[in-house]
Every structure is written in C-alpha cells, then in structure tokens.
PDB file of C-alpha atoms in Angstrom:
ATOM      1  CA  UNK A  26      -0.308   5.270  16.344  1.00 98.00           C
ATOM      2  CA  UNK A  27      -0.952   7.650  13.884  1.00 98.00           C
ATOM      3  CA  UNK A  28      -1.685   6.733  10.143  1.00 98.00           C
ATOM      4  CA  UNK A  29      -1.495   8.933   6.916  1.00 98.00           C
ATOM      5  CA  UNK A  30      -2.688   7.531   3.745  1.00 98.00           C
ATOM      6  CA  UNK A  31      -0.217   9.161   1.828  1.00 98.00           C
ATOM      7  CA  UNK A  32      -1.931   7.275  -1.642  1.00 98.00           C
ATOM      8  CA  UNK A  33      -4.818   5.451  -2.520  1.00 98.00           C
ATOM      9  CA  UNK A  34      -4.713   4.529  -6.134  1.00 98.00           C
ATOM     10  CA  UNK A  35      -3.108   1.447  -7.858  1.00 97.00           C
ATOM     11  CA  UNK A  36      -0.351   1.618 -10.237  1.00 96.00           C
ATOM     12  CA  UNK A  37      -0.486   4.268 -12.466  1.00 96.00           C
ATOM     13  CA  UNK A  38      -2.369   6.553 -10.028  1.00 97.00           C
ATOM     14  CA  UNK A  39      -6.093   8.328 -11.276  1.00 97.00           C
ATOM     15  CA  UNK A  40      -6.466   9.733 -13.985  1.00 97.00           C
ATOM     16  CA  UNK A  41      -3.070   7.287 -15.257  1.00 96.00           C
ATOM     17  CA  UNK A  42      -1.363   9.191 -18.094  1.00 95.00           C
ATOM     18  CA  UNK A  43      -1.960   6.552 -21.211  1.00 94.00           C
ATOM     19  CA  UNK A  44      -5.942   6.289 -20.398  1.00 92.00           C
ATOM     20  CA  UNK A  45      -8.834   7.882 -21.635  1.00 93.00           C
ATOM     21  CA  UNK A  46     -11.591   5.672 -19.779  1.00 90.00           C
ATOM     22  CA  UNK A  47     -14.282   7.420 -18.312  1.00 92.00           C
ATOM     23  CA  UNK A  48     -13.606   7.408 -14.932  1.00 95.00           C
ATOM     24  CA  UNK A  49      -9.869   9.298 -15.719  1.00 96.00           C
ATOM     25  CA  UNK A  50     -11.315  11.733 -17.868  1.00 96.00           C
ATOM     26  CA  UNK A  51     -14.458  12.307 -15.096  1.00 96.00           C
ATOM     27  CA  UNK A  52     -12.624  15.235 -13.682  1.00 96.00           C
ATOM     28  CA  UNK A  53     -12.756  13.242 -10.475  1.00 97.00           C
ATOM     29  CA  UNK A  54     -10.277  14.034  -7.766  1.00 96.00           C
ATOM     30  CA  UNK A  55      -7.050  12.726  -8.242  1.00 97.00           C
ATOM     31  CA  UNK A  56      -5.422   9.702  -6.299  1.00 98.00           C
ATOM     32  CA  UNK A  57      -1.785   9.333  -6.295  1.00 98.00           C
ATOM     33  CA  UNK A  58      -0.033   5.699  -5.711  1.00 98.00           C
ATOM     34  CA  UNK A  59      -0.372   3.445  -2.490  1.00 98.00           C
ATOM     35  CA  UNK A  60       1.424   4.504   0.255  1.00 98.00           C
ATOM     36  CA  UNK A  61       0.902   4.844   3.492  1.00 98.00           C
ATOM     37  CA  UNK A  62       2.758   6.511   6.592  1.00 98.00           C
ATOM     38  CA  UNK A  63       2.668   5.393  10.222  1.00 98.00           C
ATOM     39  CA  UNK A  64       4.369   6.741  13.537  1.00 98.00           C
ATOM     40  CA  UNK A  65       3.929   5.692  17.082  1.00 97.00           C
ATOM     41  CA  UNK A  66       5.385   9.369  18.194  1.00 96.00           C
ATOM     42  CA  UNK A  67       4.229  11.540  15.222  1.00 96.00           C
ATOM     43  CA  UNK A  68       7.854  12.383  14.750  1.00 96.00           C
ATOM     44  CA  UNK A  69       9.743   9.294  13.155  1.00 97.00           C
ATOM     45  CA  UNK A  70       7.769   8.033  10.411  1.00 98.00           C
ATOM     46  CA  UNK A  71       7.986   4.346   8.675  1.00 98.00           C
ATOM     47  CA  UNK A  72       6.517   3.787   5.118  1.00 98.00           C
ATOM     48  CA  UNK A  73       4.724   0.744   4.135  1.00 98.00           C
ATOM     49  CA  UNK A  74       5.574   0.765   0.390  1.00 98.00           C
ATOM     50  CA  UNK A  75       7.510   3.850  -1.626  1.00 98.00           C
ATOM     51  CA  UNK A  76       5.258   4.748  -4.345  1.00 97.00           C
ATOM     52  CA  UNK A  77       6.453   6.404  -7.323  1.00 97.00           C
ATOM     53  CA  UNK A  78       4.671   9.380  -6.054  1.00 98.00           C
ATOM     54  CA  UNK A  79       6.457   9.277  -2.821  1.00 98.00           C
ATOM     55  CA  UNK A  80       8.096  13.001  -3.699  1.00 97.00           C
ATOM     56  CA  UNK A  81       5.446  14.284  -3.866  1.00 97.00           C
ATOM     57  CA  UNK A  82       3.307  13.071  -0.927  1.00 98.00           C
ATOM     58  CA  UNK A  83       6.029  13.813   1.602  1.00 98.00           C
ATOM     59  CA  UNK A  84       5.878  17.436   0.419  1.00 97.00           C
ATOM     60  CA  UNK A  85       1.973  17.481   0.589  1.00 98.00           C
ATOM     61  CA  UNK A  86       2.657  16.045   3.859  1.00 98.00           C
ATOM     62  CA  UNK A  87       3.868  18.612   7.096  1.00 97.00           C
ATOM     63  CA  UNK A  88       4.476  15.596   9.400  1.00 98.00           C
ATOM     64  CA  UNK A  89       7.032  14.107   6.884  1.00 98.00           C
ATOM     65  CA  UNK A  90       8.674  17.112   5.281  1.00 97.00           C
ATOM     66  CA  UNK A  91      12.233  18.220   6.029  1.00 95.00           C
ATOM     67  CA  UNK A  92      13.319  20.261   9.528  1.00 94.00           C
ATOM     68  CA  UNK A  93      14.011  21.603  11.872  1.00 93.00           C
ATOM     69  CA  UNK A  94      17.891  21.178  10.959  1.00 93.00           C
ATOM     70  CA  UNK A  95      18.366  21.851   7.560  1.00 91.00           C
ATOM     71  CA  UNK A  96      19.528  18.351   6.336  1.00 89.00           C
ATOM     72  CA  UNK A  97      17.326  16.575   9.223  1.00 93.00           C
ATOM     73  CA  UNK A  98      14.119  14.032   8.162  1.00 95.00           C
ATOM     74  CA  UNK A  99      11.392  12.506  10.108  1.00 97.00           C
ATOM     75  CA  UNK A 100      11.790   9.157   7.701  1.00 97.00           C
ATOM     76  CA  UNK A 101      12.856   6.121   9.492  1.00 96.00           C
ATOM     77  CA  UNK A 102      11.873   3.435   7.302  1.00 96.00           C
ATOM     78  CA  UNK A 103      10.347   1.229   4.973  1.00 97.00           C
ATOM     79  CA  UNK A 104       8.371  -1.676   4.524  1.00 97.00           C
ATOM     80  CA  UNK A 105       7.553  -3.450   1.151  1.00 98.00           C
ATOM     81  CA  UNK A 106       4.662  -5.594   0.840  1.00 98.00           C
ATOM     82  CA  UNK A 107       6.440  -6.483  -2.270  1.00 97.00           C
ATOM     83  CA  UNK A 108       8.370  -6.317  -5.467  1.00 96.00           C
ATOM     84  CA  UNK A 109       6.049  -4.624  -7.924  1.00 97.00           C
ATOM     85  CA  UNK A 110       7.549  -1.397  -8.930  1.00 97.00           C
ATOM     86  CA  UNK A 111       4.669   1.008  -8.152  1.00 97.00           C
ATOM     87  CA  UNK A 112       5.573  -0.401  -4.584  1.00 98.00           C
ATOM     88  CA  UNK A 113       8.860   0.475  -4.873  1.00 97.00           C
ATOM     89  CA  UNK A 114      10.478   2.720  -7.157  1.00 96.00           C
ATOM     90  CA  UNK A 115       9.732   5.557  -4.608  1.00 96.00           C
ATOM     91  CA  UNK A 116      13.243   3.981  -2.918  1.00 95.00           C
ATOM     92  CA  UNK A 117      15.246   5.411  -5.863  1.00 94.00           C
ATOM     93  CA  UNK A 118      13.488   8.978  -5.460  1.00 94.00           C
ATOM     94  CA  UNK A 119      14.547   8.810  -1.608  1.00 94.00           C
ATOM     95  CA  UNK A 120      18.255   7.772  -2.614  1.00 91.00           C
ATOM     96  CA  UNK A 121      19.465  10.886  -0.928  1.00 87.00           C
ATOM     97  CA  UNK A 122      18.418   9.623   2.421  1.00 86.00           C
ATOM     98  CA  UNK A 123      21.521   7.566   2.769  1.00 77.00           C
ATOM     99  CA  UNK A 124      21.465   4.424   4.522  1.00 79.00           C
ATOM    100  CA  UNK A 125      17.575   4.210   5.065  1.00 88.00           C
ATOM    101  CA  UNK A 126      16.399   1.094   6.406  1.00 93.00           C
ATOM    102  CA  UNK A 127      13.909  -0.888   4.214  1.00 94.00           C
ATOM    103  CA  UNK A 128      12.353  -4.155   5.207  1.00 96.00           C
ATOM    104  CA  UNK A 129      11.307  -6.833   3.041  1.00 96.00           C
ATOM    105  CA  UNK A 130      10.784 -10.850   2.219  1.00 95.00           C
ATOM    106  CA  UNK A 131      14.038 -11.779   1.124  1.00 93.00           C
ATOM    107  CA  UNK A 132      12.611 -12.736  -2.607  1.00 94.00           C
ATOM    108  CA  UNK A 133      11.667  -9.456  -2.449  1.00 95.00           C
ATOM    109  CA  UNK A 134      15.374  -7.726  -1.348  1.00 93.00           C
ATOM    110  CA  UNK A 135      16.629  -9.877  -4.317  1.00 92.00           C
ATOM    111  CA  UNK A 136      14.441  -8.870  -6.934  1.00 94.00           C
ATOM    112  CA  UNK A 137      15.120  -5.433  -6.318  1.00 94.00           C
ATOM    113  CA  UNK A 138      19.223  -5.452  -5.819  1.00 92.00           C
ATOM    114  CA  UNK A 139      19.535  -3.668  -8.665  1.00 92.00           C
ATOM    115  CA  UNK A 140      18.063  -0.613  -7.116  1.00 90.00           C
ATOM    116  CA  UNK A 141      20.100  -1.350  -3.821  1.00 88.00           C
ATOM    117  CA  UNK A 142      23.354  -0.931  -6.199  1.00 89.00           C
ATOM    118  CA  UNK A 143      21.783   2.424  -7.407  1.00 90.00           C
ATOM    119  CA  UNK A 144      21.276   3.302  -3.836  1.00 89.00           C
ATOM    120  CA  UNK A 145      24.089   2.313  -2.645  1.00 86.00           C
ATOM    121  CA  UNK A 146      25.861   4.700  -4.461  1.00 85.00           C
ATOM    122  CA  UNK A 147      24.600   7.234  -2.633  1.00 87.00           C
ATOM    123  CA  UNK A 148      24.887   6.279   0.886  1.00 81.00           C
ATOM    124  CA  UNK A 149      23.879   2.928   0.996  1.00 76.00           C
ATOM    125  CA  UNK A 150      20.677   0.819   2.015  1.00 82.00           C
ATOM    126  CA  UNK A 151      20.415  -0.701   5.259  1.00 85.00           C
ATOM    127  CA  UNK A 152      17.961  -3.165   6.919  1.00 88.00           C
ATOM    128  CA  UNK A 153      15.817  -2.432   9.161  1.00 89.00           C
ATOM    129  CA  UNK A 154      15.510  -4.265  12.279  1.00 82.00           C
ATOM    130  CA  UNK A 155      12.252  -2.837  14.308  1.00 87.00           C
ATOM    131  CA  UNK A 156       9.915  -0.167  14.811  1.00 94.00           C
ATOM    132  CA  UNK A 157       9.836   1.599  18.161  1.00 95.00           C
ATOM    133  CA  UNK A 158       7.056   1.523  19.781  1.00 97.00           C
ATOM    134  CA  UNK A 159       5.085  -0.707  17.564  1.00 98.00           C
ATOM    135  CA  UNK A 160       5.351  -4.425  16.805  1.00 97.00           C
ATOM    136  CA  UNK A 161       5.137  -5.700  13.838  1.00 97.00           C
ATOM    137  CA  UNK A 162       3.585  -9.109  12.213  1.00 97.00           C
ATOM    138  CA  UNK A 163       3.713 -10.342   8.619  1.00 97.00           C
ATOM    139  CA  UNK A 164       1.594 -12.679   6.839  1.00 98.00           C
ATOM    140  CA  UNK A 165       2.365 -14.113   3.313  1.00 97.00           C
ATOM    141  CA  UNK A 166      -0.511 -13.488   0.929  1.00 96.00           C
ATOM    142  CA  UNK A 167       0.207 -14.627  -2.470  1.00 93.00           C
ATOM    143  CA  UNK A 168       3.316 -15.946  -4.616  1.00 91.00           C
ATOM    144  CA  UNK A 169       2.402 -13.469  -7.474  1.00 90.00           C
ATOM    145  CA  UNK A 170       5.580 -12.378  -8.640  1.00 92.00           C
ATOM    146  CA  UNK A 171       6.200  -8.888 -10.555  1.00 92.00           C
ATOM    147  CA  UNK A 172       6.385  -8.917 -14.294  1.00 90.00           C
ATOM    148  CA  UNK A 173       9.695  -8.311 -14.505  1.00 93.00           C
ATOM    149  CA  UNK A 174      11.074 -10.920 -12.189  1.00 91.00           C
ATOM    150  CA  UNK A 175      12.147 -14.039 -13.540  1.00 86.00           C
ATOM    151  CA  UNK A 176      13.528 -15.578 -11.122  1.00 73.00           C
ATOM    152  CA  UNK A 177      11.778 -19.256  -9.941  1.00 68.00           C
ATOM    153  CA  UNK A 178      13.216 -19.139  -6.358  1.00 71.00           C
ATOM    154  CA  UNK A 179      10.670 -19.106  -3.777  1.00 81.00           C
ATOM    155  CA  UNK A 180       8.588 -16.456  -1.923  1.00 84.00           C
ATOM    156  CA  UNK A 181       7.088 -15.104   0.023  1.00 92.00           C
ATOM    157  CA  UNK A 182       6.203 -12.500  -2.870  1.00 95.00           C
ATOM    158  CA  UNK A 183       4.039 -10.414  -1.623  1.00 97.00           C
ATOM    159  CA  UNK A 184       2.596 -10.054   2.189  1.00 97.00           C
ATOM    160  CA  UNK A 185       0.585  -8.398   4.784  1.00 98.00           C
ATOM    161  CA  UNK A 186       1.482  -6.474   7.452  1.00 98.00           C
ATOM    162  CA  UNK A 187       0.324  -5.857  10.689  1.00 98.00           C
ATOM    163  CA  UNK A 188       1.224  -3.031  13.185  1.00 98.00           C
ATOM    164  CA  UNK A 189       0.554  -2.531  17.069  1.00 98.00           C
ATOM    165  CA  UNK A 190       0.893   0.152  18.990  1.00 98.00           C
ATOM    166  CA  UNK A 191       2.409  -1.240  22.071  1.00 97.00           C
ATOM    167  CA  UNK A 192       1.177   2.196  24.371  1.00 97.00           C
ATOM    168  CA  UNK A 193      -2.427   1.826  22.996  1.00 97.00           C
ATOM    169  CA  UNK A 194      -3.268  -1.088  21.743  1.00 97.00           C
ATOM    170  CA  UNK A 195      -4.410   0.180  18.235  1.00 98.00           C
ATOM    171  CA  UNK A 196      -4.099  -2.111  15.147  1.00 98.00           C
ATOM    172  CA  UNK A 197      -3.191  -1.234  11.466  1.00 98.00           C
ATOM    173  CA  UNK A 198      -3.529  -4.176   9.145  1.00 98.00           C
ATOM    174  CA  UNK A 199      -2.321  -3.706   5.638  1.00 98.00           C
ATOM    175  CA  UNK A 200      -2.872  -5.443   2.777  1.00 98.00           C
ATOM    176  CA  UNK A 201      -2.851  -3.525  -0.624  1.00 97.00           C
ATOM    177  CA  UNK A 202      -2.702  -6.991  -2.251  1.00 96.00           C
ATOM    178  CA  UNK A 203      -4.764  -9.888  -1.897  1.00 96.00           C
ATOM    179  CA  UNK A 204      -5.116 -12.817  -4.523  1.00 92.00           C
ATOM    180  CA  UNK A 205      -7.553 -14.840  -2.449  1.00 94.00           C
ATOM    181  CA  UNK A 206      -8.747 -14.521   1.306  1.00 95.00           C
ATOM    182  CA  UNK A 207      -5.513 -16.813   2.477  1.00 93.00           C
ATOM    183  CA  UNK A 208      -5.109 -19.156   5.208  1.00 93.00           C
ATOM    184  CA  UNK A 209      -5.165 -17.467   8.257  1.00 96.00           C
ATOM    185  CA  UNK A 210      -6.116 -14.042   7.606  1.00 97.00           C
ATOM    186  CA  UNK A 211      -9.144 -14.176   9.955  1.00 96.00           C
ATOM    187  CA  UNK A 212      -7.151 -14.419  12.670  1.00 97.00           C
ATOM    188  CA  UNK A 213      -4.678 -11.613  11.296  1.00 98.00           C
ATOM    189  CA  UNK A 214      -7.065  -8.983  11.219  1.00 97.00           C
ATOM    190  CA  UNK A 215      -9.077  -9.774  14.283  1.00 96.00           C
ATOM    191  CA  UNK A 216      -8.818  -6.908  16.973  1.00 96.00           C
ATOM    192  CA  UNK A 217      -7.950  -4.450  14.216  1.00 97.00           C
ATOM    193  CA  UNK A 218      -8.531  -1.193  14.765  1.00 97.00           C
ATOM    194  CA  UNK A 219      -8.310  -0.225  11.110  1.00 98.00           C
ATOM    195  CA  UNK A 220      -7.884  -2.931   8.136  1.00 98.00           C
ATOM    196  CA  UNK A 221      -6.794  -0.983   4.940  1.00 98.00           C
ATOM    197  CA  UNK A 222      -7.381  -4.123   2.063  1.00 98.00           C
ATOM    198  CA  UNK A 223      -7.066  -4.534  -1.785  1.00 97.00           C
ATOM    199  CA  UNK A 224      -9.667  -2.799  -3.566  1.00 97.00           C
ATOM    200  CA  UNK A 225      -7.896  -2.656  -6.638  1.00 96.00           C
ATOM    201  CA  UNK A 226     -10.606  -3.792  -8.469  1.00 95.00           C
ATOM    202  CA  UNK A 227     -14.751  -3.863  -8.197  1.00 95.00           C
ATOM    203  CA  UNK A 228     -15.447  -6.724  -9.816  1.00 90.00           C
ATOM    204  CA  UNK A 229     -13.692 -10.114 -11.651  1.00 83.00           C
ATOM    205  CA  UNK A 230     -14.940  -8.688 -15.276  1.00 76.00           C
ATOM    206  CA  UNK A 231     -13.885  -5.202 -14.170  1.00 71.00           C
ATOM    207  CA  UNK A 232     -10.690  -4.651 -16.947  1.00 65.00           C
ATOM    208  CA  UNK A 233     -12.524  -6.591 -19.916  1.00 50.00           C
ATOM    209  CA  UNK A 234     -13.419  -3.234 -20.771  1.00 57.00           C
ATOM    210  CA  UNK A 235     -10.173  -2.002 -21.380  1.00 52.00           C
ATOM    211  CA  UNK A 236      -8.699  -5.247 -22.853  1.00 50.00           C
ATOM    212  CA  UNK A 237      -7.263  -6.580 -19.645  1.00 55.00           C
ATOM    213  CA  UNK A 238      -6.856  -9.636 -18.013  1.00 55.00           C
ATOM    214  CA  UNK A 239      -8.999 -10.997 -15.330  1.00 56.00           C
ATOM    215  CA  UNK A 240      -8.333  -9.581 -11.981  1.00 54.00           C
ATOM    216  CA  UNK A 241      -7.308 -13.017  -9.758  1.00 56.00           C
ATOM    217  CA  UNK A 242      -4.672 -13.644 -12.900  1.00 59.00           C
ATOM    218  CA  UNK A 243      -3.590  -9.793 -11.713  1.00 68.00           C
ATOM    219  CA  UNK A 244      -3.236 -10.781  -8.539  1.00 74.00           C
ATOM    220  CA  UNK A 245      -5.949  -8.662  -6.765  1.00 90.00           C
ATOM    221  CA  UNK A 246      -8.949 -10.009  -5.367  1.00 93.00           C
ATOM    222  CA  UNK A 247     -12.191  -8.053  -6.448  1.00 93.00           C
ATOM    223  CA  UNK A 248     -14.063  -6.027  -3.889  1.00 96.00           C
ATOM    224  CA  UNK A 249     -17.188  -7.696  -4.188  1.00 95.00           C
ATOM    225  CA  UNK A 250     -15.797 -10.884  -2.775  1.00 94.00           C
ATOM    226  CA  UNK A 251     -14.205  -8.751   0.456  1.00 96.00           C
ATOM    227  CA  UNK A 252     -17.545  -7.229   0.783  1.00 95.00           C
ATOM    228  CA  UNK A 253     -19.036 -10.831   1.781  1.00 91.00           C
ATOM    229  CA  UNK A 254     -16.033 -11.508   4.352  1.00 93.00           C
ATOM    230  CA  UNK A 255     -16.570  -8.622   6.410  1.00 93.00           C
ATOM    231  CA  UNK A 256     -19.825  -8.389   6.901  1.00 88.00           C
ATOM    232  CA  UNK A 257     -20.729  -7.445  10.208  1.00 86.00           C
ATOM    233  CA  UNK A 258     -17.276  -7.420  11.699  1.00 90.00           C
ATOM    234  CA  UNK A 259     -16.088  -5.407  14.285  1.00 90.00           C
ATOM    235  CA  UNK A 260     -13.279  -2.044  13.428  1.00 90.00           C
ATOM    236  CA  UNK A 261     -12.487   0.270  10.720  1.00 96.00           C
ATOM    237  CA  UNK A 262     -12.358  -1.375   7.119  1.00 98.00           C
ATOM    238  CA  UNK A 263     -11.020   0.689   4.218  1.00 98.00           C
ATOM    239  CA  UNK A 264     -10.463  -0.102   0.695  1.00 98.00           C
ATOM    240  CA  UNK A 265      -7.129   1.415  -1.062  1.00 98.00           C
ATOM    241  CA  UNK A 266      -5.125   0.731  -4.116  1.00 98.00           C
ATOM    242  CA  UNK A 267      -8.032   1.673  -6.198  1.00 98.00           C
ATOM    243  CA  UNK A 268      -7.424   1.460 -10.034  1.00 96.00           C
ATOM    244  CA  UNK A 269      -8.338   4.027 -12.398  1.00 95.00           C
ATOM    245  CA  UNK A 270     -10.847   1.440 -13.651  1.00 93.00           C
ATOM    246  CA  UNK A 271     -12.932   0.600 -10.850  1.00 96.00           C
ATOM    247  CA  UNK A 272     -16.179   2.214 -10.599  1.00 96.00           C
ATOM    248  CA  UNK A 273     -16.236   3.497  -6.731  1.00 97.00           C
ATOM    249  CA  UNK A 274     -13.563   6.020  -7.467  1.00 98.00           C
ATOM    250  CA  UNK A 275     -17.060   8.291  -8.662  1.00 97.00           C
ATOM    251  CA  UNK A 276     -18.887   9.080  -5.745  1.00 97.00           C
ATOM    252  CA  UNK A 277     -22.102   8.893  -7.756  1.00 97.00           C
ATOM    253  CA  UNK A 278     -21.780   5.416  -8.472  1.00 97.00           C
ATOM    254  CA  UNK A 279     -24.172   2.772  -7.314  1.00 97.00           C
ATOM    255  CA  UNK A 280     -20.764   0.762  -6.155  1.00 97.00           C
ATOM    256  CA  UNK A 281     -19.507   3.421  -4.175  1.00 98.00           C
ATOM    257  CA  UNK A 282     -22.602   3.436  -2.557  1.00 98.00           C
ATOM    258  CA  UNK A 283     -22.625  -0.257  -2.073  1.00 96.00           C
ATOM    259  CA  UNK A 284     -19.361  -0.020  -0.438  1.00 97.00           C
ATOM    260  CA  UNK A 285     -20.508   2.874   2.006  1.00 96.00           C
ATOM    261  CA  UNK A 286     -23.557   0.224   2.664  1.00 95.00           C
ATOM    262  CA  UNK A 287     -21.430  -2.292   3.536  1.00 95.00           C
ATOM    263  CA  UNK A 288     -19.852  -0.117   6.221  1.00 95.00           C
ATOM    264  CA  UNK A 289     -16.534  -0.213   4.726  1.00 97.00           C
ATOM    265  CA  UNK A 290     -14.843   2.848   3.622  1.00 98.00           C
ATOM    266  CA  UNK A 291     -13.368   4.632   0.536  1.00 98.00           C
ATOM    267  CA  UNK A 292     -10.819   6.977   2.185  1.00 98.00           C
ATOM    268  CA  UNK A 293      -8.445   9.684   0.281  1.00 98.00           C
ATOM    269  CA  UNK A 294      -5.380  10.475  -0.056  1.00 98.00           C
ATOM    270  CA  UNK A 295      -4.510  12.520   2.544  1.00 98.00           C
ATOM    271  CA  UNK A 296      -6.963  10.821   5.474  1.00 98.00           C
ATOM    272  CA  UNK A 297      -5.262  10.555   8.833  1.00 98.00           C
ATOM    273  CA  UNK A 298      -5.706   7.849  11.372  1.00 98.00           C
ATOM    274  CA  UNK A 299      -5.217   7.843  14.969  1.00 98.00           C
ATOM    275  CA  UNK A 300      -5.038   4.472  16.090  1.00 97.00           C
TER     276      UNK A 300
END
C-alpha cells in the first residue's frame, strides 16, 4: 500500500490567510490542508478527506494527476472522517469527476447533501462500496459535530479509519481527529504499520494565545496527552493536522524536539509511505 500525505496542516492550512501569529509569519515551510492519498496498485487512488487544497495537491502530485487518455484520472474515491468543511469542500473542487464515489457515516452524507445537489449537477455522486485490494475498518471517535450543522440526529460524527493491504499485510490507521483516546482504540491501532493521529494542537492552553477556545471543546485532543499513550509502542506514529498555532510546526522548537524524542514523527506534505 502506498501512502501520500497529500496535507498536513489543520483548517486554514500554515501560514492561514487572517493570522499574523508568529509561527505564520516565521517564513516556515508551508503546509496545505489534511489529506491524504492511498493505493494498493499505485494506479487507482482513494482519498481519506478532500481538503480545500485538494486542486492543488493532485497537481503537485504525478501519481494522481490526469493521463494517459486525455479525460482519464487515477481517482477512485473518497473517504470522510467527517463533516467539517476543511474535510470536505475539496468534493465541490472535484465536481467534474462525475459520479465519484465518496464514503461516509450517514450523519455525515446528510450534513453535507447540499453539496451532493451541487454535485449532482454535474454528474452525480455515488457511494462507494470497497477498496480493492485493501480492507477497510472504521471506528467512531467523537460526536463533535461541525459548526454549521444543526441537526440533533445522531452520529457517528466523526471516525477513524483503518486500511489493510490484503497482499502485504501493511496497516494505515487514520485519525486526523481525536477528542479523547476512545474506547477501543488500543486495539484499533495495534499491528499498525503507520498510525497518522491528531496533532492539531500541542497543548490544552495552546489557542489562549490567540483568543481561542480550549482544545477538547475543539474537538482535538492535545499532543502531549498522545505522547503518554504511545510510549514505547511498536510501528510508525505520525502527527498531522497541525494548526498554524502549534509550536512543532518550527523545527527549532523544544516541542518539535520533544516529539522527535518521543519517537513519533512530524512528516510533510508531500512524504510517501510504502506500507
């Protein structure tokens, strides 16, 4: 299984357009939304989330751009972990792709039917089923529901997935949002090869700097309480959805080193797995 990390950053990206903190005016380099590609062939690709960004990446991309015919894609796919619209508005920048599956809870499908009867207007939006090649498990994670949504039906709002490659055995677990360490994600993630978590956030005071809420209230649990969980465990763990705020995004950092310390890892967009 191969596995591009097409984005890294939480909403908004790094630097985000309406901030002058210190860490988007660092000249650091820059991190475009969460998204991530995976393939069990390296020639149909599945997304897990469709970033605002998602133009972008695919042309930065060679395995996902256009070809060889002249209307032909290597897109199969996508998977939303949620609702949140830095997870998803990529869909309407794909509309051309007519009739590309997506996958999702069904809170999730409902919440965003009003970009299904966008998309549908241009060659509709179908489900998708499976994933040759690779199996795929989900695990609910939180009920945080977007802003936007005000729906009071219930979730799941927001899960985790997590892909095997049925030829090789390799594991991607993804979960871009975490509100807590939930009920049974132990036993999710054990045998990963790679574990790609929330690191939206450093610590729980992290946006009182900015006049923010707290970061469990945002839905994201801070890295400092991931650090303690995986400790000494076995595979590949990577932080991503990284917001403009959080201090390991400068390489100089003491908590960028703390992360590297751990033995977790701070990957960019761009990084390529094989799995």
């Amino acid at each position: 299984m191969k596995v591009i990390l097409l984005g890294t950053a939480a909403g908004g990206g790094c630097p985000q357009w309406n901030c002058a903190c210190r860490l988007c005016t660092a000249g650091l380099p820059p991190r475009t939304q969460d998204c991530v590609a995976v393939s069990a062939d390296g020639a149909g690709w599945y997304l897990l989330n469709c970033s605002p960004d998602i133009r972008a990446q695919i042309l930065s991309t060679p395995a996902l751009r256009a070809g060889p015919g002249p209307r032909e894609i290597p897109l199969r796919g996508v998977l939303l972990t949620d609702a949140e619209l830095d997870h998803s508005l990529g869909l309407l920048m794909l509309r051309e792709a007519g009739g590309l599956p997506v996958f999702a809870s069904d809170a999730v499908l409902s919440a965003l039917s009003p970009f299904r009867g966008i998309i549908d207007g241009y060659g509709g939006w179908t489900s998708l089923a499976d994933l040759p090649g690779l199996r795929v498990d989900v695990l609910p994670v939180s009920d945080k529901k977007p802003k936007y949504v005000s729906s009071t039906g219930d979730g799941p709002w927001v899960v985790a997935y997590r892909i095997s490659d049925l030829s090789t055995g390799g594991v991607l677990v993804y979960a871009p949002c975490l509100k807590s360490w939930p009920s049974g994600f132990d036993s999710f993630v054990d045998g990963a090869s790679l574990v790609l978590l929330d690191g939206t956030f450093y610590a729980p005071d992290e946006m009182a700097g900015v006049g923010g809420p707290d970061q469990l209230a945002m839905g994201h649990l801070p890295i400092t309480a991931s650090l303690a969980r995986i400790a000494g465990r076995p595979g590949r763990w990577a932080f991503t959805h990284l917001n403009n705020t959080n201090p390991v995004l400068d390489p100089a950092s003491a908590e960028h080193t703390a992360v590297l310390s751990a033995g977790a890892l701070l990957p960019a967009d761009g990084t390529t797995y094989v799995l």
